[in-house]
Amino acid sequence: MANSKVNKKIILREEGDEAFLFNPETGTIKTLNLTGISIWKLCDGSHSKEEIIDRVTKEYDVKSKDIAKKDLDDFLQMLEKADFISNA
Amino acid sequence: MGAMMETKTVLNLSTIYFYITDGCNLRCRHCWITPDSAEKDMDTDAVKGAIEQAGEMGVRSIKITGGEPFLRKDIFDILRFIREKSIQVIVETNGIFIKDKEAQELRDLKVSHVSVSVDSFTAEFHDEFRGEKGSFDASVAAIKALRKADFKPQMITSICRKNAKDLRKIALFAQSIGAGSLKLNPITSMGRGEEMDKHGELLSIEEIIELEKYINTDVLPNINIPILLDIPFAFKKMSYIKKHKGRCGILGMIGLLSDGTISMCGIGSQIPELNMGNIKKDRLEDVWRNNPVLVSIRESIPDKLEGICSKCMFKRLCLGKCRAEAYHRTQSLTAPFYFCQEAFNKGIFPETRIFN
């Protein structure tokens, strides 16, 4: 399966423990938590979904990889639907 | 020409702010509506005619406010009529006439939400501010009665320099009497607020921004009800924005004054040029579709907002905060919201919220 890659037009703004993504063309905003920020930064087209799950579960001490996989799928789907990422 | 004309879609009218009487039993020092007397209020039939038209247009909710709505003898008849049209009702009141019986009646009518104004945790401050001795006790009793009737009543506090310092106590008090949330409206220089402004009683922009920080760090961790400080989204934490939309629905709302005047919102009582007709003689739908002020708003908000609003990442959410106030200050519907512009000029607008 293709790796996810961020849409270059999207702007990431980090504000302490919160962040958001902004699409200047549509004005759409998506909020991110710390895990979301890490995932976003790994969506550079060079990391597979499995690699992203590995990194995130280690970084945030996530107990279940199954739960992490489902959360990641939901998150990526949401971003893809909003045209914030595409499959490289 | 041959090319098709591009037309801006007319959004459905979803909400009406109905300033149902111009009578009030209080004389609040800050009131931006400055109610006068109930003399010109529409009679019951005219009010029902307006609601009938709203129902035909698919209006989803009506906010009943005033003046003090419960001064009208026919208020429950009106509320019942609205509910019969399957339109949601939100009520703003000073609560003085709401006892157990009225609270239960509101519950039976399935009124969605009731807000009651209380400006302090002490009778001394509130009664002086609202111009009526005993009003604090009555308003607090109303919140308790509404809670008993299974509402989560909102306590609305108008904030100025004098009571802002007591915010923590006010929040704890709101929670203790059963309020479901606390809404804080910084008093602005409109209506009677202009006089307070002249005397230096209003909070500065810096003080309001500090207040927002103080709420997040010192107040919210100690209470269990939401606190909604009414400031532009650009100054709110993302976690707040995610949970509470709370913007002015200017693209889908209209104001109706007690004498039938159709206006942008309650501002029509202050700025006649924002009035668009009268529901006793004009069809609401015609006004909604064709009035030049509304057409201009649809064409320009948010894309043609000026100043800092044009650079703000949140303009599509915020829609320029309060267009009535922008107009009041500048006579322009696209002027930047004064709060954000002044913050930007002073270098205290959050840089992470600006693009371009």
Short mmCIF file of C-alpha atoms in Angstrom, two decimals:
data_model
loop_
_atom_site.label_atom_id
_atom_site.label_comp_id
_atom_site.label_asym_id
_atom_site.label_seq_id
_atom_site.Cartn_x
_atom_site.Cartn_y
_atom_site.Cartn_z
CA MET A 1 0.00 0.00 0.00
CA ALA A 2 1.24 3.50 -0.87
CA ASN A 3 2.76 5.71 1.81
CA SER A 4 0.93 8.83 2.91
CA LYS A 5 2.33 12.20 1.94
CA VAL A 6 1.24 15.62 3.13
CA ASN A 7 -0.20 18.16 0.72
CA LYS A 8 2.56 20.78 0.57
CA LYS A 9 0.10 23.67 0.68
CA ILE A 10 -1.07 22.68 4.13
CA ILE A 11 0.32 24.78 6.97
CA LEU A 12 1.09 23.20 10.35
CA ARG A 13 0.99 25.51 13.35
CA GLU A 14 2.20 24.25 16.73
CA GLU A 15 1.03 25.95 19.94
CA GLY A 16 2.51 24.22 22.98
CA ASP A 17 0.66 20.94 23.46
CA GLU A 18 -1.85 21.80 20.75
CA ALA A 19 -1.57 22.24 17.01
CA PHE A 20 -3.65 22.63 13.92
CA LEU A 21 -3.46 22.22 10.19
CA PHE A 22 -4.71 24.93 7.87
CA ASN A 23 -5.58 24.69 4.22
CA PRO A 24 -5.16 28.23 2.80
CA GLU A 25 -7.16 27.37 -0.32
CA THR A 26 -10.32 26.26 1.47
CA GLY A 27 -9.83 27.76 4.93
CA THR A 28 -10.36 24.32 6.47
CA ILE A 29 -8.78 23.75 9.87
CA LYS A 30 -8.06 20.42 11.58
CA THR A 31 -6.91 20.25 15.18
CA LEU A 32 -4.06 17.95 16.20
CA ASN A 33 -2.89 16.59 19.53
CA LEU A 34 0.73 15.60 20.23
CA THR A 35 0.30 12.17 18.60
CA GLY A 36 -1.30 13.81 15.58
CA ILE A 37 1.66 16.17 15.21
CA SER A 38 4.10 13.21 15.21
CA ILE A 39 2.04 11.34 12.64
CA TRP A 40 1.75 14.41 10.43
CA LYS A 41 5.52 14.84 10.43
CA LEU A 42 5.99 11.21 9.47
CA CYS A 43 3.67 11.56 6.47
CA ASP A 44 6.51 12.53 4.14
CA GLY A 45 5.99 9.72 1.67
CA SER A 46 8.95 7.72 2.94
CA HIS A 47 7.29 5.99 5.89
CA SER A 48 4.88 3.10 5.59
CA LYS A 49 1.84 2.87 7.80
CA GLU A 50 3.52 0.08 9.78
CA GLU A 51 6.57 2.24 10.40
CA ILE A 52 4.42 5.11 11.58
CA ILE A 53 2.54 2.81 13.98
CA ASP A 54 5.83 1.44 15.34
CA ARG A 55 7.21 4.93 15.94
CA VAL A 56 4.04 6.28 17.53
CA THR A 57 3.43 3.27 19.80
CA LYS A 58 7.01 3.51 21.08
CA GLU A 59 6.98 7.30 21.48
CA TYR A 60 3.66 7.47 23.31
CA ASP A 61 3.71 4.16 25.16
CA VAL A 62 0.60 2.88 23.38
CA LYS A 63 -0.31 -0.56 24.80
CA SER A 64 -2.14 -2.08 21.85
CA LYS A 65 -0.89 -1.96 18.27
CA ASP A 66 -4.37 -2.93 17.05
CA ILE A 67 -5.89 0.13 18.65
CA ALA A 68 -3.05 2.28 17.30
CA LYS A 69 -3.63 0.87 13.81
CA LYS A 70 -7.35 1.66 13.91
CA ASP A 71 -6.73 5.17 15.24
CA LEU A 72 -4.12 5.78 12.56
CA ASP A 73 -6.44 4.50 9.82
CA ASP A 74 -9.23 6.81 11.00
CA PHE A 75 -6.86 9.76 11.26
CA LEU A 76 -5.34 9.26 7.81
CA GLN A 77 -8.76 8.74 6.25
CA MET A 78 -9.97 11.99 7.76
CA LEU A 79 -6.93 13.86 6.41
CA GLU A 80 -7.23 12.24 3.00
CA LYS A 81 -10.89 13.13 2.74
CA ALA A 82 -10.06 16.76 3.50
CA ASP A 83 -7.29 16.65 0.86
CA PHE A 84 -4.63 17.28 3.51
CA ILE A 85 -2.66 14.17 2.49
CA SER A 86 -2.47 11.87 -0.50
CA ASN A 87 -0.97 8.45 -1.12
CA ALA A 88 2.49 8.84 -2.57
CA MET B 1 -22.27 38.11 -23.29
CA GLY B 2 -23.22 34.49 -23.23
CA ALA B 3 -21.44 33.69 -20.02
CA MET B 4 -23.57 32.62 -17.10
CA MET B 5 -23.91 35.12 -14.28
CA GLU B 6 -22.35 33.93 -11.08
CA THR B 7 -24.74 34.24 -8.18
CA LYS B 8 -24.02 33.85 -4.53
CA THR B 9 -26.19 31.18 -2.98
CA VAL B 10 -28.78 32.43 -0.53
CA LEU B 11 -28.34 30.30 2.55
CA ASN B 12 -31.43 29.22 4.43
CA LEU B 13 -32.57 31.44 7.22
CA SER B 14 -31.95 29.18 10.19
CA THR B 15 -32.10 31.45 13.23
CA ILE B 16 -34.07 34.49 14.34
CA TYR B 17 -33.06 36.66 17.28
CA PHE B 18 -36.43 37.93 18.42
CA TYR B 19 -36.22 41.00 20.70
CA ILE B 20 -39.78 40.37 21.69
CA THR B 21 -40.37 43.38 23.92
CA ASP B 22 -38.78 46.75 24.37
CA GLY B 23 -39.97 46.81 27.96
CA CYS B 24 -37.67 45.93 30.82
CA ASN B 25 -38.04 45.78 34.58
CA LEU B 26 -34.33 46.56 35.11
CA ARG B 27 -32.11 49.49 34.21
CA CYS B 28 -28.80 47.75 33.57
CA ARG B 29 -25.86 50.12 33.35
CA HIS B 30 -24.26 48.32 30.41
CA CYS B 31 -27.24 47.31 28.23
CA TRP B 32 -26.43 47.63 24.52
CA ILE B 33 -30.09 47.37 23.48
CA THR B 34 -31.25 50.16 25.84
CA PRO B 35 -34.89 49.07 26.00
CA ASP B 36 -37.35 51.88 26.37
CA SER B 37 -41.00 50.93 26.74
CA ALA B 38 -43.33 48.17 25.60
CA GLU B 39 -45.65 50.70 23.95
CA LYS B 40 -44.72 49.79 20.37
CA ASP B 41 -44.43 46.03 20.91
CA MET B 42 -46.29 43.89 18.39
CA ASP B 43 -49.52 42.35 19.67
CA THR B 44 -49.92 38.59 19.98
CA ASP B 45 -51.41 38.16 16.51
CA ALA B 46 -48.59 40.08 14.83
CA VAL B 47 -46.00 38.06 16.76
CA LYS B 48 -47.69 34.83 15.72
CA GLY B 49 -47.83 36.06 12.13
CA ALA B 50 -44.05 36.57 12.23
CA ILE B 51 -43.53 33.08 13.66
CA GLU B 52 -45.83 31.65 11.00
CA GLN B 53 -43.61 33.19 8.32
CA ALA B 54 -40.49 31.87 10.06
CA GLY B 55 -41.99 28.38 10.11
CA GLU B 56 -42.79 28.57 6.40
CA MET B 57 -39.16 29.48 5.69
CA GLY B 58 -37.84 26.48 7.60
CA VAL B 59 -36.32 28.48 10.46
CA ARG B 60 -34.83 26.01 12.94
CA SER B 61 -34.44 28.11 16.05
CA ILE B 62 -35.66 31.34 17.58
CA LYS B 63 -33.85 33.08 20.39
CA ILE B 64 -36.33 34.98 22.51
CA THR B 65 -34.76 37.97 24.16
CA GLY B 66 -35.63 41.60 24.86
CA GLY B 67 -36.04 43.75 26.96
CA GLU B 68 -37.32 41.23 29.43
CA PRO B 69 -39.43 38.63 27.58
CA PHE B 70 -41.40 37.54 30.66
CA LEU B 71 -42.91 41.01 31.01
CA ARG B 72 -45.19 39.99 28.16
CA LYS B 73 -48.42 38.49 29.47
CA ASP B 74 -48.64 36.29 26.34
CA ILE B 75 -45.09 34.93 26.55
CA PHE B 76 -46.07 31.31 27.19
CA ASP B 77 -48.70 31.48 24.46
CA ILE B 78 -45.97 32.70 22.07
CA LEU B 79 -43.48 30.04 23.19
CA ARG B 80 -46.14 27.36 22.73
CA PHE B 81 -46.91 28.64 19.24
CA ILE B 82 -43.24 28.47 18.29
CA ARG B 83 -42.94 24.92 19.58
CA GLU B 84 -46.10 23.90 17.68
CA LYS B 85 -44.21 24.90 14.52
CA SER B 86 -41.43 22.51 15.60
CA ILE B 87 -39.01 25.42 15.93
CA GLN B 88 -36.46 25.22 18.75
CA VAL B 89 -36.56 28.00 21.33
CA ILE B 90 -33.75 29.54 23.31
CA VAL B 91 -34.67 32.10 25.97
CA GLU B 92 -32.57 34.92 27.43
CA THR B 93 -34.00 36.51 30.56
CA ASN B 94 -33.07 38.23 33.78
CA GLY B 95 -35.07 35.47 35.45
CA ILE B 96 -36.98 37.70 37.82
CA PHE B 97 -40.36 36.26 36.82
CA ILE B 98 -39.21 32.64 36.67
CA LYS B 99 -40.30 30.67 39.71
CA ASP B 100 -40.80 26.90 39.99
CA LYS B 101 -44.09 26.98 38.07
CA GLU B 102 -42.67 28.94 35.11
CA ALA B 103 -39.52 26.83 35.01
CA GLN B 104 -41.63 23.67 34.80
CA GLU B 105 -43.79 25.21 32.11
CA LEU B 106 -40.68 25.98 30.06
CA ARG B 107 -39.58 22.40 30.55
CA ASP B 108 -42.99 21.07 29.47
CA LEU B 109 -42.72 23.17 26.30
CA LYS B 110 -39.33 21.57 25.63
CA VAL B 111 -37.57 24.93 25.47
CA SER B 112 -34.01 24.04 24.46
CA HIS B 113 -31.99 26.40 26.57
CA VAL B 114 -32.45 29.22 29.07
CA SER B 115 -29.85 31.85 29.95
CA VAL B 116 -30.16 34.06 33.02
CA SER B 117 -28.12 37.21 33.63
CA VAL B 118 -26.27 37.37 36.95
CA ASP B 119 -23.27 39.68 37.19
CA SER B 120 -21.72 38.80 40.50
CA PHE B 121 -21.70 36.47 43.46
CA THR B 122 -22.97 39.28 45.67
CA ALA B 123 -26.34 41.01 45.73
CA GLU B 124 -24.64 44.32 46.44
CA PHE B 125 -22.76 44.47 43.12
CA HIS B 126 -25.46 42.90 40.97
CA ASP B 127 -28.35 45.02 42.29
CA GLU B 128 -26.39 48.24 41.87
CA PHE B 129 -25.30 47.21 38.36
CA ARG B 130 -28.79 46.14 37.29
CA GLY B 131 -30.48 49.11 38.94
CA GLU B 132 -32.95 47.15 41.06
CA LYS B 133 -32.72 46.02 44.65
CA GLY B 134 -33.68 42.36 45.08
CA SER B 135 -32.91 41.45 41.47
CA PHE B 136 -29.92 39.31 42.45
CA ASP B 137 -31.96 37.09 44.76
CA ALA B 138 -34.70 36.68 42.14
CA SER B 139 -32.28 35.85 39.30
CA VAL B 140 -30.37 33.35 41.42
CA ALA B 141 -33.67 31.75 42.46
CA ALA B 142 -34.56 31.46 38.76
CA ILE B 143 -31.38 29.54 38.01
CA LYS B 144 -32.14 27.20 40.90
CA ALA B 145 -35.75 26.73 39.73
CA LEU B 146 -34.60 25.99 36.18
CA ARG B 147 -32.11 23.46 37.50
CA LYS B 148 -34.89 21.82 39.50
CA ALA B 149 -36.92 21.61 36.28
CA ASP B 150 -34.02 19.71 34.72
CA PHE B 151 -32.49 22.52 32.67
CA LYS B 152 -28.79 23.25 32.59
CA PRO B 153 -29.33 27.00 32.75
CA GLN B 154 -26.56 29.23 31.53
CA MET B 155 -25.50 32.08 33.77
CA ILE B 156 -24.54 35.12 31.70
CA THR B 157 -22.23 37.60 33.35
CA SER B 158 -21.44 40.95 31.83
CA ILE B 159 -17.82 41.60 32.63
CA CYS B 160 -16.14 44.94 33.31
CA ARG B 161 -13.14 46.01 35.41
CA LYS B 162 -15.05 45.93 38.68
CA ASN B 163 -16.22 42.30 38.57
CA ALA B 164 -13.47 40.73 36.40
CA LYS B 165 -11.19 40.53 39.45
CA ASP B 166 -13.77 38.29 41.12
CA LEU B 167 -14.05 35.88 38.22
CA ARG B 168 -12.99 32.80 40.18
CA LYS B 169 -15.58 33.47 42.86
CA ILE B 170 -18.23 34.16 40.21
CA ALA B 171 -17.47 30.84 38.49
CA LEU B 172 -17.61 28.88 41.73
CA PHE B 173 -20.85 30.64 42.59
CA ALA B 174 -22.38 29.81 39.19
CA GLN B 175 -21.53 26.17 39.72
CA SER B 176 -22.89 26.17 43.28
CA ILE B 177 -26.33 27.44 42.26
CA GLY B 178 -26.68 24.85 39.49
CA ALA B 179 -25.69 26.76 36.35
CA GLY B 180 -24.75 24.41 33.52
CA SER B 181 -22.30 26.90 32.05
CA LEU B 182 -21.02 30.40 32.58
CA LYS B 183 -20.96 32.83 29.67
CA LEU B 184 -18.85 35.95 30.08
CA ASN B 185 -19.66 38.91 27.89
CA PRO B 186 -17.07 41.68 28.08
CA ILE B 187 -19.12 44.88 28.05
CA THR B 188 -18.57 46.87 24.87
CA SER B 189 -18.92 50.51 24.10
CA MET B 190 -22.43 50.29 22.67
CA GLY B 191 -25.74 51.55 24.02
CA ARG B 192 -25.37 52.34 27.72
CA GLY B 193 -21.90 50.75 27.61
CA GLU B 194 -20.64 53.94 25.93
CA GLU B 195 -21.10 55.82 29.20
CA MET B 196 -19.16 53.12 31.10
CA ASP B 197 -16.41 53.36 28.48
CA LYS B 198 -16.13 57.13 29.04
CA HIS B 199 -15.55 56.47 32.73
CA GLY B 200 -12.83 53.89 32.07
CA GLU B 201 -14.90 51.01 33.44
CA LEU B 202 -14.53 48.63 30.48
CA LEU B 203 -11.78 46.05 30.20
CA SER B 204 -9.00 46.83 27.76
CA ILE B 205 -8.09 44.33 25.06
CA GLU B 206 -4.96 43.38 27.00
CA GLU B 207 -7.04 42.75 30.11
CA ILE B 208 -9.52 40.58 28.20
CA ILE B 209 -6.71 38.49 26.67
CA GLU B 210 -5.21 38.07 30.14
CA LEU B 211 -8.61 37.08 31.46
CA GLU B 212 -8.82 34.28 28.87
CA LYS B 213 -5.43 32.97 30.04
CA TYR B 214 -6.45 33.25 33.68
CA ILE B 215 -9.64 31.26 32.99
CA ASN B 216 -7.62 28.45 31.40
CA THR B 217 -4.92 28.29 34.05
CA ASP B 218 -6.60 29.28 37.32
CA VAL B 219 -10.36 28.89 37.00
CA LEU B 220 -11.25 25.96 34.76
CA PRO B 221 -9.05 23.43 36.62
CA ASN B 222 -11.12 24.08 39.76
CA ILE B 223 -14.65 23.86 38.41
CA ASN B 224 -16.76 21.42 36.43
CA ILE B 225 -18.76 23.72 34.19
CA PRO B 226 -17.63 25.30 30.92
CA ILE B 227 -16.72 28.99 30.91
CA LEU B 228 -17.37 30.72 27.64
CA LEU B 229 -15.60 34.06 27.39
CA ASP B 230 -16.94 35.86 24.35
CA ILE B 231 -13.79 36.82 22.45
CA PRO B 232 -12.73 36.09 18.85
CA PHE B 233 -11.65 32.53 17.97
CA ALA B 234 -8.12 33.71 17.17
CA PHE B 235 -7.55 34.11 20.93
CA LYS B 236 -9.05 30.76 21.93
CA LYS B 237 -7.18 27.52 22.52
CA MET B 238 -7.74 24.87 19.83
CA SER B 239 -9.26 22.50 22.39
CA TYR B 240 -11.91 25.14 23.09
CA ILE B 241 -12.64 25.79 19.42
CA LYS B 242 -13.06 22.06 18.80
CA LYS B 243 -15.71 21.79 21.53
CA HIS B 244 -17.54 25.10 21.24
CA LYS B 245 -18.46 26.59 17.91
CA GLY B 246 -20.40 29.56 19.25
CA ARG B 247 -19.90 31.96 16.36
CA CYS B 248 -22.36 34.58 15.20
CA GLY B 249 -24.41 32.89 12.48
CA ILE B 250 -24.63 36.09 10.47
CA LEU B 251 -25.01 34.25 7.14
CA GLY B 252 -28.07 32.38 8.38
CA MET B 253 -29.73 34.67 10.88
CA ILE B 254 -31.79 37.81 11.15
CA GLY B 255 -33.02 40.03 13.96
CA LEU B 256 -36.61 40.93 14.66
CA LEU B 257 -37.29 43.88 16.95
CA SER B 258 -40.32 44.20 19.20
CA ASP B 259 -42.12 46.62 16.88
CA GLY B 260 -41.72 44.25 13.93
CA THR B 261 -38.61 45.90 12.50
CA ILE B 262 -36.47 43.40 10.61
CA SER B 263 -32.81 44.06 11.29
CA MET B 264 -29.36 42.50 11.12
CA CYS B 265 -29.74 41.68 14.83
CA GLY B 266 -30.52 43.77 17.91
CA ILE B 267 -28.27 46.46 16.44
CA GLY B 268 -31.27 47.84 14.59
CA SER B 269 -32.32 49.57 17.77
CA GLN B 270 -29.08 51.59 17.61
CA ILE B 271 -28.38 51.92 13.88
CA PRO B 272 -31.52 52.48 11.81
CA GLU B 273 -29.72 52.06 8.48
CA LEU B 274 -29.30 48.37 9.29
CA ASN B 275 -33.06 47.97 9.45
CA MET B 276 -34.55 46.17 6.49
CA GLY B 277 -38.28 46.54 6.72
CA ASN B 278 -41.11 45.62 9.06
CA ILE B 279 -42.64 42.19 9.30
CA LYS B 280 -46.10 43.71 9.71
CA LYS B 281 -45.99 44.87 6.10
CA ASP B 282 -43.00 43.14 4.45
CA ARG B 283 -42.63 39.43 3.73
CA LEU B 284 -39.70 38.03 5.71
CA GLU B 285 -38.70 35.84 2.79
CA ASP B 286 -38.49 38.81 0.39
CA VAL B 287 -36.31 40.72 2.83
CA TRP B 288 -34.12 37.68 3.43
CA ARG B 289 -33.56 37.10 -0.27
CA ASN B 290 -33.32 40.61 -1.60
CA ASN B 291 -32.37 43.17 1.01
CA PRO B 292 -29.21 45.00 -0.16
CA VAL B 293 -27.53 44.84 3.28
CA LEU B 294 -28.00 41.06 3.44
CA VAL B 295 -26.91 40.62 -0.18
CA SER B 296 -23.81 42.68 0.57
CA ILE B 297 -23.04 40.57 3.67
CA ARG B 298 -23.34 37.35 1.64
CA GLU B 299 -21.05 38.71 -1.04
CA SER B 300 -18.38 39.98 1.30
CA ILE B 301 -18.26 37.79 4.41
CA PRO B 302 -15.76 36.29 4.98
CA ASP B 303 -13.80 36.73 1.72
CA LYS B 304 -13.75 40.53 1.63
CA LEU B 305 -13.07 41.10 5.31
CA GLU B 306 -10.35 43.69 5.68
CA GLY B 307 -7.33 44.36 7.89
CA ILE B 308 -6.22 41.62 10.22
CA CYS B 309 -9.41 39.64 9.47
CA SER B 310 -8.19 39.16 5.87
CA LYS B 311 -5.01 37.48 7.15
CA CYS B 312 -6.57 35.45 9.94
CA MET B 313 -6.67 31.68 9.54
CA PHE B 314 -9.93 31.57 11.47
CA LYS B 315 -11.94 33.97 9.35
CA ARG B 316 -14.16 31.24 7.91
CA LEU B 317 -15.02 30.03 11.38
CA CYS B 318 -15.29 33.46 12.93
CA LEU B 319 -16.84 35.46 10.04
CA GLY B 320 -15.35 38.64 11.44
CA LYS B 321 -16.81 38.10 14.91
CA CYS B 322 -19.55 40.76 15.25
CA ARG B 323 -20.38 42.63 12.04
CA ALA B 324 -22.89 44.79 13.88
CA GLU B 325 -20.18 46.12 16.14
CA ALA B 326 -17.79 46.58 13.20
CA TYR B 327 -20.48 48.64 11.49
CA HIS B 328 -21.25 50.57 14.66
CA ARG B 329 -17.61 51.62 14.94
CA THR B 330 -16.70 52.17 11.27
CA GLN B 331 -19.91 52.24 9.17
CA SER B 332 -18.40 49.41 7.14
CA LEU B 333 -19.60 45.80 7.10
CA THR B 334 -16.18 44.52 6.02
CA ALA B 335 -14.00 46.44 8.49
CA PRO B 336 -11.77 44.29 10.67
CA PHE B 337 -13.15 43.46 14.09
CA TYR B 338 -11.79 46.21 16.34
CA PHE B 339 -10.57 43.80 19.03
CA CYS B 340 -8.39 41.80 16.62
CA GLN B 341 -7.16 44.85 14.73
CA GLU B 342 -6.15 46.65 17.90
CA ALA B 343 -4.43 43.51 19.20
CA PHE B 344 -2.58 43.17 15.88
CA ASN B 345 -1.51 46.83 15.96
CA LYS B 346 -0.20 46.35 19.48
CA GLY B 347 1.67 43.17 18.51
CA ILE B 348 -0.42 40.90 20.73
CA PHE B 349 -2.44 39.08 18.05
CA PRO B 350 -1.32 35.40 18.08
CA GLU B 351 1.23 35.03 15.27
CA THR B 352 0.40 31.35 14.81
CA ARG B 353 -3.08 32.34 13.63
CA ILE B 354 -1.94 34.63 10.79
CA PHE B 355 -1.14 33.61 7.21
CA ASN B 356 0.17 35.50 4.13
#
